[in-house]
PDB file of C-alpha atoms in Angstrom:
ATOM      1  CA  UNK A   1      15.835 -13.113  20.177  1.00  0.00           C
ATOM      2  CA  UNK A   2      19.441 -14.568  19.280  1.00  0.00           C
ATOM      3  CA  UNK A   3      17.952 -15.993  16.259  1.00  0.00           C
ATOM      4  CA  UNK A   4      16.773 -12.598  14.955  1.00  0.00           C
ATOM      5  CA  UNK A   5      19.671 -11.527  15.770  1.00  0.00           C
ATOM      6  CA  UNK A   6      21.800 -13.762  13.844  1.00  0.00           C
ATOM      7  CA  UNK A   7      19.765 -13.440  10.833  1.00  0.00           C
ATOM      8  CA  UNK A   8      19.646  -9.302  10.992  1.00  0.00           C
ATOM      9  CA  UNK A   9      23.455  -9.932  11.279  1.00  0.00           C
ATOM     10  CA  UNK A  10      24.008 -12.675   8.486  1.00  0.00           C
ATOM     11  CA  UNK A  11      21.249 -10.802   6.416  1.00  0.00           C
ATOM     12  CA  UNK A  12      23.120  -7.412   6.926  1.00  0.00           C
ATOM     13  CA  UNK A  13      26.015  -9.149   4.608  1.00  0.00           C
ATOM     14  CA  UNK A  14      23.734 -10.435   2.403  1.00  0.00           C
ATOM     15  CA  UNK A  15      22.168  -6.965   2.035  1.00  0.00           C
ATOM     16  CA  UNK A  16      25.550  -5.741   1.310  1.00  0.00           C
ATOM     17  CA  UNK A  17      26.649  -7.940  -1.502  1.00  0.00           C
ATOM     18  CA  UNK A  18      23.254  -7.652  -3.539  1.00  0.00           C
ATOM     19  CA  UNK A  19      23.651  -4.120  -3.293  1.00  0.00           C
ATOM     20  CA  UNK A  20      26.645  -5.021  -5.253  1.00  0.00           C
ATOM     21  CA  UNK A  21      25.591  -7.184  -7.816  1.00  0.00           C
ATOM     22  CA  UNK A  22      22.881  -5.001  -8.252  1.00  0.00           C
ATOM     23  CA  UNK A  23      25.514  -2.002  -8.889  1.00  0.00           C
ATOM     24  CA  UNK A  24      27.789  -4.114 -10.976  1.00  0.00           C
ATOM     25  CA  UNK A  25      25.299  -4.424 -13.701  1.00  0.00           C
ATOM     26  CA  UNK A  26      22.536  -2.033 -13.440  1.00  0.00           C
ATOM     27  CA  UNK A  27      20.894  -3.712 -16.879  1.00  0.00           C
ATOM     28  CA  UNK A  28      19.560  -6.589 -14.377  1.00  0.00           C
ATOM     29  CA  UNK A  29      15.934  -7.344 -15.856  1.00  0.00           C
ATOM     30  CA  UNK A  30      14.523 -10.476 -14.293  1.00  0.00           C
ATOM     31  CA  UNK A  31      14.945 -12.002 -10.703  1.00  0.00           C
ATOM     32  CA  UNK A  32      13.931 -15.433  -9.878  1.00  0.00           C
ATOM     33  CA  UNK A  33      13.371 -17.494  -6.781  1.00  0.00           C
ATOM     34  CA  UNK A  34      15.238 -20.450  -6.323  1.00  0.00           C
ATOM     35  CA  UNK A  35      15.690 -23.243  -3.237  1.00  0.00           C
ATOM     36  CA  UNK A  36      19.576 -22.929  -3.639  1.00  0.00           C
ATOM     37  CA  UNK A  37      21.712 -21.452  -6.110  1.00  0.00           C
ATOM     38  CA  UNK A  38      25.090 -23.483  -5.759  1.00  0.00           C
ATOM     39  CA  UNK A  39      24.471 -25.876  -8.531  1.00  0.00           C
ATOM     40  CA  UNK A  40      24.383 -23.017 -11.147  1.00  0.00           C
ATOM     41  CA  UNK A  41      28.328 -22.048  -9.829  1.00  0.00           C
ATOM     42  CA  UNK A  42      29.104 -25.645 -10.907  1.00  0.00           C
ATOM     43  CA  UNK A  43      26.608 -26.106 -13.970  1.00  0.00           C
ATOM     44  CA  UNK A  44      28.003 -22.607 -15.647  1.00  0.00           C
ATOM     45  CA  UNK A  45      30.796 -21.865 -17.000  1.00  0.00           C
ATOM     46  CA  UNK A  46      30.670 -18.566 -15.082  1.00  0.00           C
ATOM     47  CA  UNK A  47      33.232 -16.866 -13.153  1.00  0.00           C
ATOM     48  CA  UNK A  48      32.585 -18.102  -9.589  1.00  0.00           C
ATOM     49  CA  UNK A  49      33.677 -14.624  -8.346  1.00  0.00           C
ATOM     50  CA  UNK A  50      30.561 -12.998  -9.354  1.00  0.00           C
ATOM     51  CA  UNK A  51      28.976 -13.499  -5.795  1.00  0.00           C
ATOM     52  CA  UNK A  52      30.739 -14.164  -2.509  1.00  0.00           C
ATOM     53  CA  UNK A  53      27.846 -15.831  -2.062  1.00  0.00           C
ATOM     54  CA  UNK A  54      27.222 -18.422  -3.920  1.00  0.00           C
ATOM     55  CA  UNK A  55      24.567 -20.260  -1.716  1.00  0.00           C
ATOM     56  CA  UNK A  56      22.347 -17.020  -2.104  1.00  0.00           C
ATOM     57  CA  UNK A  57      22.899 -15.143  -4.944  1.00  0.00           C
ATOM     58  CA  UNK A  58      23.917 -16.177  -8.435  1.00  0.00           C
ATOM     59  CA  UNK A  59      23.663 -13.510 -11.449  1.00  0.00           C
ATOM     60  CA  UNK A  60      24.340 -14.321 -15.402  1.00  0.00           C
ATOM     61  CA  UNK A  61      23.097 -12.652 -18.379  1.00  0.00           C
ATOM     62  CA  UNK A  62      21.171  -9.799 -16.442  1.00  0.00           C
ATOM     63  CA  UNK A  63      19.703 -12.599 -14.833  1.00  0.00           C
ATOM     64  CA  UNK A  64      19.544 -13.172 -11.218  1.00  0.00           C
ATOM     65  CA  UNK A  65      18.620 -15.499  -8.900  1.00  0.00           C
ATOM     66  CA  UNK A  66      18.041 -15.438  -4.796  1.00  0.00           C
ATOM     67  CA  UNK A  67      18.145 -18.411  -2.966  1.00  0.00           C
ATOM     68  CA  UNK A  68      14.711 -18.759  -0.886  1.00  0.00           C
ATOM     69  CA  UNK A  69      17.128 -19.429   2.499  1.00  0.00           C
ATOM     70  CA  UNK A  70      18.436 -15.935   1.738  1.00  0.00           C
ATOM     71  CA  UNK A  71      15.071 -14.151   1.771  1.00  0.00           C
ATOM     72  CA  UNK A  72      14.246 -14.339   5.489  1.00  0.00           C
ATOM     73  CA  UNK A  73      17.866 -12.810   6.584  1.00  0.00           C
ATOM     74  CA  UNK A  74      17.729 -10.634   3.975  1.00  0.00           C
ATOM     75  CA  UNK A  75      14.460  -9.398   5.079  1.00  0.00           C
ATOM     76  CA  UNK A  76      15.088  -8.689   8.613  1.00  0.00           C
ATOM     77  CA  UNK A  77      17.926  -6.380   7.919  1.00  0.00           C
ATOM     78  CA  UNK A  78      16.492  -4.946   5.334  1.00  0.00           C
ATOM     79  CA  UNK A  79      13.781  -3.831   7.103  1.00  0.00           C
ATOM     80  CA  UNK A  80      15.843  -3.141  10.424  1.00  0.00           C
ATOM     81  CA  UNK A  81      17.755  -0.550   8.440  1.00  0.00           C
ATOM     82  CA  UNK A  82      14.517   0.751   6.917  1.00  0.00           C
ATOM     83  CA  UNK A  83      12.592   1.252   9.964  1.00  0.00           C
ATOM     84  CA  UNK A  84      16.089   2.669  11.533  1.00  0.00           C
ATOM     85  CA  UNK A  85      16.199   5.626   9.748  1.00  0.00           C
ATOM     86  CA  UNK A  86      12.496   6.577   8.922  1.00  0.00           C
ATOM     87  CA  UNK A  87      10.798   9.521  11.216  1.00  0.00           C
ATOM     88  CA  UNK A  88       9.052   8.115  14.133  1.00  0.00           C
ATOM     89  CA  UNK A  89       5.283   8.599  14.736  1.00  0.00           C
ATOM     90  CA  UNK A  90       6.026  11.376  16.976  1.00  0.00           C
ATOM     91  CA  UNK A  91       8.242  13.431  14.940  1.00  0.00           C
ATOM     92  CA  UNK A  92       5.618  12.912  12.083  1.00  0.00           C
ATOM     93  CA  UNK A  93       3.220  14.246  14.879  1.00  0.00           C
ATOM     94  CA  UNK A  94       5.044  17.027  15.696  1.00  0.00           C
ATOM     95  CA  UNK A  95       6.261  18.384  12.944  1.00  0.00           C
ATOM     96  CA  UNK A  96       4.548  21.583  11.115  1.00  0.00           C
ATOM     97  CA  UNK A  97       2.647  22.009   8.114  1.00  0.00           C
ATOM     98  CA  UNK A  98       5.110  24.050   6.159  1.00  0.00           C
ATOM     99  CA  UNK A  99       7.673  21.695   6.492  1.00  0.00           C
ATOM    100  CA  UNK A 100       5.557  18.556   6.124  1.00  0.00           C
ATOM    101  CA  UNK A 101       8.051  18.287   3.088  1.00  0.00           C
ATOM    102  CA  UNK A 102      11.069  17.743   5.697  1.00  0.00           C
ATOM    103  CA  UNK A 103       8.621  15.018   8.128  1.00  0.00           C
ATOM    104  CA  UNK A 104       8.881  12.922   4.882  1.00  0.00           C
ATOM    105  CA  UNK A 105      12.741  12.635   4.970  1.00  0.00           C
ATOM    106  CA  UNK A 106      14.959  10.388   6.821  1.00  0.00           C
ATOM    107  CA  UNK A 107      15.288  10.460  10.619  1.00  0.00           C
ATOM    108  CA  UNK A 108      19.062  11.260  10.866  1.00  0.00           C
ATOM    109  CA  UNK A 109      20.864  13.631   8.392  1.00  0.00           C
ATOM    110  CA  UNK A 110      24.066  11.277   8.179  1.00  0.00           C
ATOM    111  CA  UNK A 111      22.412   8.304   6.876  1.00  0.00           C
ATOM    112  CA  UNK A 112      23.983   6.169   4.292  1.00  0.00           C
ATOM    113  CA  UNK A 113      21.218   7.318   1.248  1.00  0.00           C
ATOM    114  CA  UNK A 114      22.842   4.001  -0.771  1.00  0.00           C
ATOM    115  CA  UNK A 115      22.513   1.733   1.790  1.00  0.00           C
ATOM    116  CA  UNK A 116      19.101   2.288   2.856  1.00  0.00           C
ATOM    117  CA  UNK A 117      18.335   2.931  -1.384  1.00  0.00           C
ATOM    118  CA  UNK A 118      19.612  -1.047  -1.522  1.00  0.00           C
ATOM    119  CA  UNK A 119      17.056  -1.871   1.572  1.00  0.00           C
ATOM    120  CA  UNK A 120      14.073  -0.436   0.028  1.00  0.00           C
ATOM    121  CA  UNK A 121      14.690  -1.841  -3.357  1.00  0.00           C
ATOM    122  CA  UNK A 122      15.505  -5.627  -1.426  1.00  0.00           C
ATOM    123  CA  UNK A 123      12.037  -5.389   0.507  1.00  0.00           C
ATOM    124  CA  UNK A 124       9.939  -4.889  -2.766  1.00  0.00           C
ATOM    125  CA  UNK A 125      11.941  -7.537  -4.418  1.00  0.00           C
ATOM    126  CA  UNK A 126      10.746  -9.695  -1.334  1.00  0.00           C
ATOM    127  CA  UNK A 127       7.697  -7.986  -0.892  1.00  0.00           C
ATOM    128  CA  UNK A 128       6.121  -6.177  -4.039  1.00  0.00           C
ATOM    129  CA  UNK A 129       3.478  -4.450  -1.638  1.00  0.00           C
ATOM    130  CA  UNK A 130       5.850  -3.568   0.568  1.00  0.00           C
ATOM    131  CA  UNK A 131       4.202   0.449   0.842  1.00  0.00           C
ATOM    132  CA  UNK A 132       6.856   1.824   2.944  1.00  0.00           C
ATOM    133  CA  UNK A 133       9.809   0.130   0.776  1.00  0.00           C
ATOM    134  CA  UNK A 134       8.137   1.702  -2.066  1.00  0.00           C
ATOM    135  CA  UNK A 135       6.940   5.494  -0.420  1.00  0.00           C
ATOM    136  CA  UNK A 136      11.218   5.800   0.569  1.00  0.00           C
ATOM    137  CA  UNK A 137      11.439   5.545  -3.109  1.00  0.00           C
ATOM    138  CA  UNK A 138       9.402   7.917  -4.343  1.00  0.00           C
ATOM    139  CA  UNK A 139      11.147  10.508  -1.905  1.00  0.00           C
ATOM    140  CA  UNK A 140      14.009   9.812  -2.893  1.00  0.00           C
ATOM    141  CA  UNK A 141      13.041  10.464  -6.501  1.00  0.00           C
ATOM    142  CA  UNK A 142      11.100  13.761  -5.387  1.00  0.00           C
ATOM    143  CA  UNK A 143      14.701  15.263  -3.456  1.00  0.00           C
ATOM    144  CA  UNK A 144      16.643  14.757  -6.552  1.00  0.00           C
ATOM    145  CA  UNK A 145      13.823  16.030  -8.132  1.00  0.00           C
ATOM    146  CA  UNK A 146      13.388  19.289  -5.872  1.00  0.00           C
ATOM    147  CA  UNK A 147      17.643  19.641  -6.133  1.00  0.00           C
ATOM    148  CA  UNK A 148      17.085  19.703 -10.050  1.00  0.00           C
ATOM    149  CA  UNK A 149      14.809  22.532 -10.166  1.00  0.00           C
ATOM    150  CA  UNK A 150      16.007  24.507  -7.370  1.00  0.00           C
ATOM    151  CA  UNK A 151      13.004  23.808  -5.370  1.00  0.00           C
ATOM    152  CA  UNK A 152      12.784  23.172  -1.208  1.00  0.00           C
ATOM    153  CA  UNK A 153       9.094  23.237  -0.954  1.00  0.00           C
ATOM    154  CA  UNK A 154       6.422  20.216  -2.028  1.00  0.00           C
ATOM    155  CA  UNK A 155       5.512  22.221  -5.512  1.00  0.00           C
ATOM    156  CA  UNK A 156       5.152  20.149  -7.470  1.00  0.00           C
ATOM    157  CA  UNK A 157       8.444  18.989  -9.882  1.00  0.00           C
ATOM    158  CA  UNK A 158       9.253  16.672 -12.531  1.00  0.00           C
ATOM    159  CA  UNK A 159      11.546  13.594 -12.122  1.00  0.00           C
ATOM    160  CA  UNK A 160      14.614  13.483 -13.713  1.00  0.00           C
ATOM    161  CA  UNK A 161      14.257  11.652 -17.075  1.00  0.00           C
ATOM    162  CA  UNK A 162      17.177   9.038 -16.167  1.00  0.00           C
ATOM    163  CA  UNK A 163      15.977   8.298 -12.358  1.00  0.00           C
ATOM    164  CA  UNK A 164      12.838   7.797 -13.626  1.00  0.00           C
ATOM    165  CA  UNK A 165      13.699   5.135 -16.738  1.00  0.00           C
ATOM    166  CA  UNK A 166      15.884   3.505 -13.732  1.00  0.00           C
ATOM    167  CA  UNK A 167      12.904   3.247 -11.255  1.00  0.00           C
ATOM    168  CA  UNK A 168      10.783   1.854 -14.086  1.00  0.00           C
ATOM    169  CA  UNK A 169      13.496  -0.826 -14.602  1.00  0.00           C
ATOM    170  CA  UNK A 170      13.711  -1.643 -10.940  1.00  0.00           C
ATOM    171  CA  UNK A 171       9.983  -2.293 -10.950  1.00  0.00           C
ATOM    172  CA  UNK A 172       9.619  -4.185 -14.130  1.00  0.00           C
ATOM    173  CA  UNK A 173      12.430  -6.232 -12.016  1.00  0.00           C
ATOM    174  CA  UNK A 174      10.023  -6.120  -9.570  1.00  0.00           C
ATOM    175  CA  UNK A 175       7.156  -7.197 -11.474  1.00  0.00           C
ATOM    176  CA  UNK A 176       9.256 -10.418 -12.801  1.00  0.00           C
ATOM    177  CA  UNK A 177       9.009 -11.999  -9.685  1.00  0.00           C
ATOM    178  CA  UNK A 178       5.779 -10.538  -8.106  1.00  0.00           C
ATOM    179  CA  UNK A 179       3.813  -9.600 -11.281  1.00  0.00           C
ATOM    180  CA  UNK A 180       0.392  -9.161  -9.424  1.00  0.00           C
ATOM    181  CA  UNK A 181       1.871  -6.966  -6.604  1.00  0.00           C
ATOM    182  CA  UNK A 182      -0.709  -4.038  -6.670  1.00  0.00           C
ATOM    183  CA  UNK A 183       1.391  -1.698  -4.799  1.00  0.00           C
ATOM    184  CA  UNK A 184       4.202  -2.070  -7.407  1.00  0.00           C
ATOM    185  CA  UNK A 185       2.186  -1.046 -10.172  1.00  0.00           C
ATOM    186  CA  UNK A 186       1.062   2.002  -8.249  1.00  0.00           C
ATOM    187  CA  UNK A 187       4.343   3.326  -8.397  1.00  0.00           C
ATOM    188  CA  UNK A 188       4.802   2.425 -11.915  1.00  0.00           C
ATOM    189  CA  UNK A 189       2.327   4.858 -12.386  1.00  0.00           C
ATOM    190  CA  UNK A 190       3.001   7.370  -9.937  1.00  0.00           C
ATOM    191  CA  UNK A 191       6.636   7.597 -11.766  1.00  0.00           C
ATOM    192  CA  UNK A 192       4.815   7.823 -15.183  1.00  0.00           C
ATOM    193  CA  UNK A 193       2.703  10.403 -14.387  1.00  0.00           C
ATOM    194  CA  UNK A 194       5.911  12.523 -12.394  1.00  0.00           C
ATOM    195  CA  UNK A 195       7.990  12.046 -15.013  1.00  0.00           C
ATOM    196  CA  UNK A 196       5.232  13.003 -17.743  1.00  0.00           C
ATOM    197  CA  UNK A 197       6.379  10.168 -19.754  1.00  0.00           C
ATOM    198  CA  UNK A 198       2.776   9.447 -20.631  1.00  0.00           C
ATOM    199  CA  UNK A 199       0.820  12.519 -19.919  1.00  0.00           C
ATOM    200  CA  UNK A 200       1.172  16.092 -21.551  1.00  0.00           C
ATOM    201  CA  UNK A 201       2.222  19.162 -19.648  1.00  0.00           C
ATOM    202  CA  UNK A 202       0.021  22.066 -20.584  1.00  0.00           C
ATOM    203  CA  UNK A 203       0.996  23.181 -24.623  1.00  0.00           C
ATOM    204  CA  UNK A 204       2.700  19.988 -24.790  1.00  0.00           C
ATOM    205  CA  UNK A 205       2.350  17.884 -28.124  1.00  0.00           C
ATOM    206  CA  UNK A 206       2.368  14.311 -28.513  1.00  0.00           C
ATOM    207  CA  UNK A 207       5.977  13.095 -29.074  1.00  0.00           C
ATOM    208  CA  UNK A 208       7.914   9.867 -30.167  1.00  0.00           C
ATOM    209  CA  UNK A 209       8.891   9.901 -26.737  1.00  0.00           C
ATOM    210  CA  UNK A 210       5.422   9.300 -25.353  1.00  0.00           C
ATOM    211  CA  UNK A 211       4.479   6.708 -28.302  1.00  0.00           C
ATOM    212  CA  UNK A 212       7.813   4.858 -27.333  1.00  0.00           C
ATOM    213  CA  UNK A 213       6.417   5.027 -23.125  1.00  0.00           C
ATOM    214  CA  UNK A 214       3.431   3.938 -24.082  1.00  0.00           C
ATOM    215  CA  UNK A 215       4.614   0.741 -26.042  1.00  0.00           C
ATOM    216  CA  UNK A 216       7.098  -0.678 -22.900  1.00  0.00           C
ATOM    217  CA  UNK A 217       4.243  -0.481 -20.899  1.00  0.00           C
ATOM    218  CA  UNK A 218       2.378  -2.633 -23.308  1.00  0.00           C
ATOM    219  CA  UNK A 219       5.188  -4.984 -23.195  1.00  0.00           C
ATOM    220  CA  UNK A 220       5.457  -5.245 -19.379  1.00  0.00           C
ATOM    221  CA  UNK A 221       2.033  -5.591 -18.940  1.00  0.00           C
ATOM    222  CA  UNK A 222       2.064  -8.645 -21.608  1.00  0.00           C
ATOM    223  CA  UNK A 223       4.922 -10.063 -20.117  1.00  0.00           C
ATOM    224  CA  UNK A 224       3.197  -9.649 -16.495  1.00  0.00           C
ATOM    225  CA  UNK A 225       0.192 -11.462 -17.785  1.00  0.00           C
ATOM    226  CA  UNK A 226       2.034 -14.376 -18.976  1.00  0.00           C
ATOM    227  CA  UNK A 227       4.221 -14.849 -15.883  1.00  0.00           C
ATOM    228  CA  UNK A 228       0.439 -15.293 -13.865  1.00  0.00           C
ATOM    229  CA  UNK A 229      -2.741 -15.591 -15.754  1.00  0.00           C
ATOM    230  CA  UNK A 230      -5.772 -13.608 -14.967  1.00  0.00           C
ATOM    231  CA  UNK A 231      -3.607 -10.775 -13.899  1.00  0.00           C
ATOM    232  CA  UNK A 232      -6.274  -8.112 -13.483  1.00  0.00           C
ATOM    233  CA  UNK A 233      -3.374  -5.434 -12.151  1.00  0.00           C
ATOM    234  CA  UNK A 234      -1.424  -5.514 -15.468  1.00  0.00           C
ATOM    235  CA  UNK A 235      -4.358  -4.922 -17.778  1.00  0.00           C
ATOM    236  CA  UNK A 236      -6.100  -2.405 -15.446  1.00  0.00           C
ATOM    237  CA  UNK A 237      -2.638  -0.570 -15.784  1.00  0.00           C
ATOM    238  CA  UNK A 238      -2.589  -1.490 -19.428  1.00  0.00           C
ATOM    239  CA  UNK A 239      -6.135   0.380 -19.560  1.00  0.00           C
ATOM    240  CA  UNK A 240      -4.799   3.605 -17.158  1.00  0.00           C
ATOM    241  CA  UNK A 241      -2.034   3.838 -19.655  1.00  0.00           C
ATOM    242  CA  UNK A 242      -3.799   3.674 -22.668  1.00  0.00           C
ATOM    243  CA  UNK A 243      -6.117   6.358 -21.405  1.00  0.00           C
ATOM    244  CA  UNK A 244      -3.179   8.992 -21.299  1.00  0.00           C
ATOM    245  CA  UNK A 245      -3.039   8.914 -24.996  1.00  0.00           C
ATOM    246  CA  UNK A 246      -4.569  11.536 -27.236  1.00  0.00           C
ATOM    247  CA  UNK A 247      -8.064  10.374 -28.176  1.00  0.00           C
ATOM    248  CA  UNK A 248      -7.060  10.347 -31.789  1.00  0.00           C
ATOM    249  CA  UNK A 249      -3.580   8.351 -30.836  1.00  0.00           C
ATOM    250  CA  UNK A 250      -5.315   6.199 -28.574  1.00  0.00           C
ATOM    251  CA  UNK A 251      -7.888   5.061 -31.837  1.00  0.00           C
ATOM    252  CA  UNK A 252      -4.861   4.335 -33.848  1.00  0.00           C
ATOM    253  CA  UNK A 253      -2.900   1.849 -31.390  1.00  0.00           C
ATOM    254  CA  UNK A 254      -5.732   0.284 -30.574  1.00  0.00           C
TER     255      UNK A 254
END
């Protein structure tokens, strides 16, 4: 019990400062998995202030690497925090239809959206099929959503263009380290199809904007398969993607 303790309570600082790295350069595109990360402070010429950390974290280029000590802390209050502040069974059981919208959201109306924002993302970096990292997410995206338009009830809405480019960044992140994580291309495509970055809304035409979706997907998916080979989740969302195109589009990228 003291050692959970101690790692909740060492992990809780950990959690902190990759929150901050994380918000010091939001362009972060790859995350890799080291055993320690103090020899790249002394093999770089890099500032050594760009982690208090430097047995955990170390971040260069939009490149950043996690110490594999780090992860079990990191983990435990991470998910501590997570499972803090999420409804309990029996106010999910208790709580009425029309405002199943409201069971969704967090348990206590003061929490610290950031901090438990920086949890989520750190368990699907850990975990990619972490489903309850990933389902805070998507409410999240759905209450900015539902502020956008105006809307309190579970209609359904369209997530903002910017969140949604984010969240695709934070799972091609994602995807860098755990490129086969199932779960993680789920919500790639549950933002996709939210967002309409790939689909049409009704009387919609086909725009640059769609043809430009449809090629980064094309990318992460190659880039997934070459990080693990026989990687049957990138080209199965390679093929769900390339089935939102136009039938006539569709015949000229292929």
């Amino acid at each position: 019990m003291k050692d959970t303790s101690a790692a909740v309570s060492r992990g809780a600082i950990l959690l902190t400062e990759l929150g901050r790295l994380f918000d010091s350069d939001p362009l972060i595109d790859e995350v890799g998995l080291l055993p320690t990360t103090e020899h790249l402070q002394v093999e770089t010429a890099v500032d050594k202030q760009n982690t208090l950390h430097p047995e955990a974290f170390f971040l260069a280029e939009h490149k950043l690497a996690l110490a594999l000590p780090a992860l079990q802390p990191l983990h435990a209050a991470a998910n501590e925090l997570l499972l803090a502040h999420l409804p309990s069974p029996l106010q999910r059981a208790t709580t009425s239809p029309e405002h199943s919208n409201s069971a969704r959201a967090l348990a206590t109306a003061d929490v610290d959206e950031s901090a438990l924002l920086n949890a989520a993302r750190t368990l699907v970096l850990i975990n990619g099929e972490h489903a309850c990292a990933w389902n805070v997410r998507k409410r999240w995206l759905l209450r900015l959503a539902q502020a956008g338009a105006g809307s309190t009830t579970s209609a359904a809405v369209t997530l903002p263009y910017d969140e949604a480019v984010n969240e695709l960044r934070l799972v091609e992140v994602v995807h860098s380290v755990r490129p086969k994580a199932i779960a993680a291309w789920a919500h790639r495509r549950w933002v996709l199809q939210n967002a309409q970055l790939l689909s049409l809304a009704p009387g919609e035409a086909w725009s640059e904007r769609h043809a430009a979706s449809f090629q980064v997907e094309a990318r992460v998916c190659a880039r997934a398969a070459q990080l693990r080979r026989l990687n049957y989740s990138a080209w199965r969302h390679l093929r769900w993607a390339a089935r939102q195109l136009p039938f006539t589009m569709a015949a000229t990228e292929s």
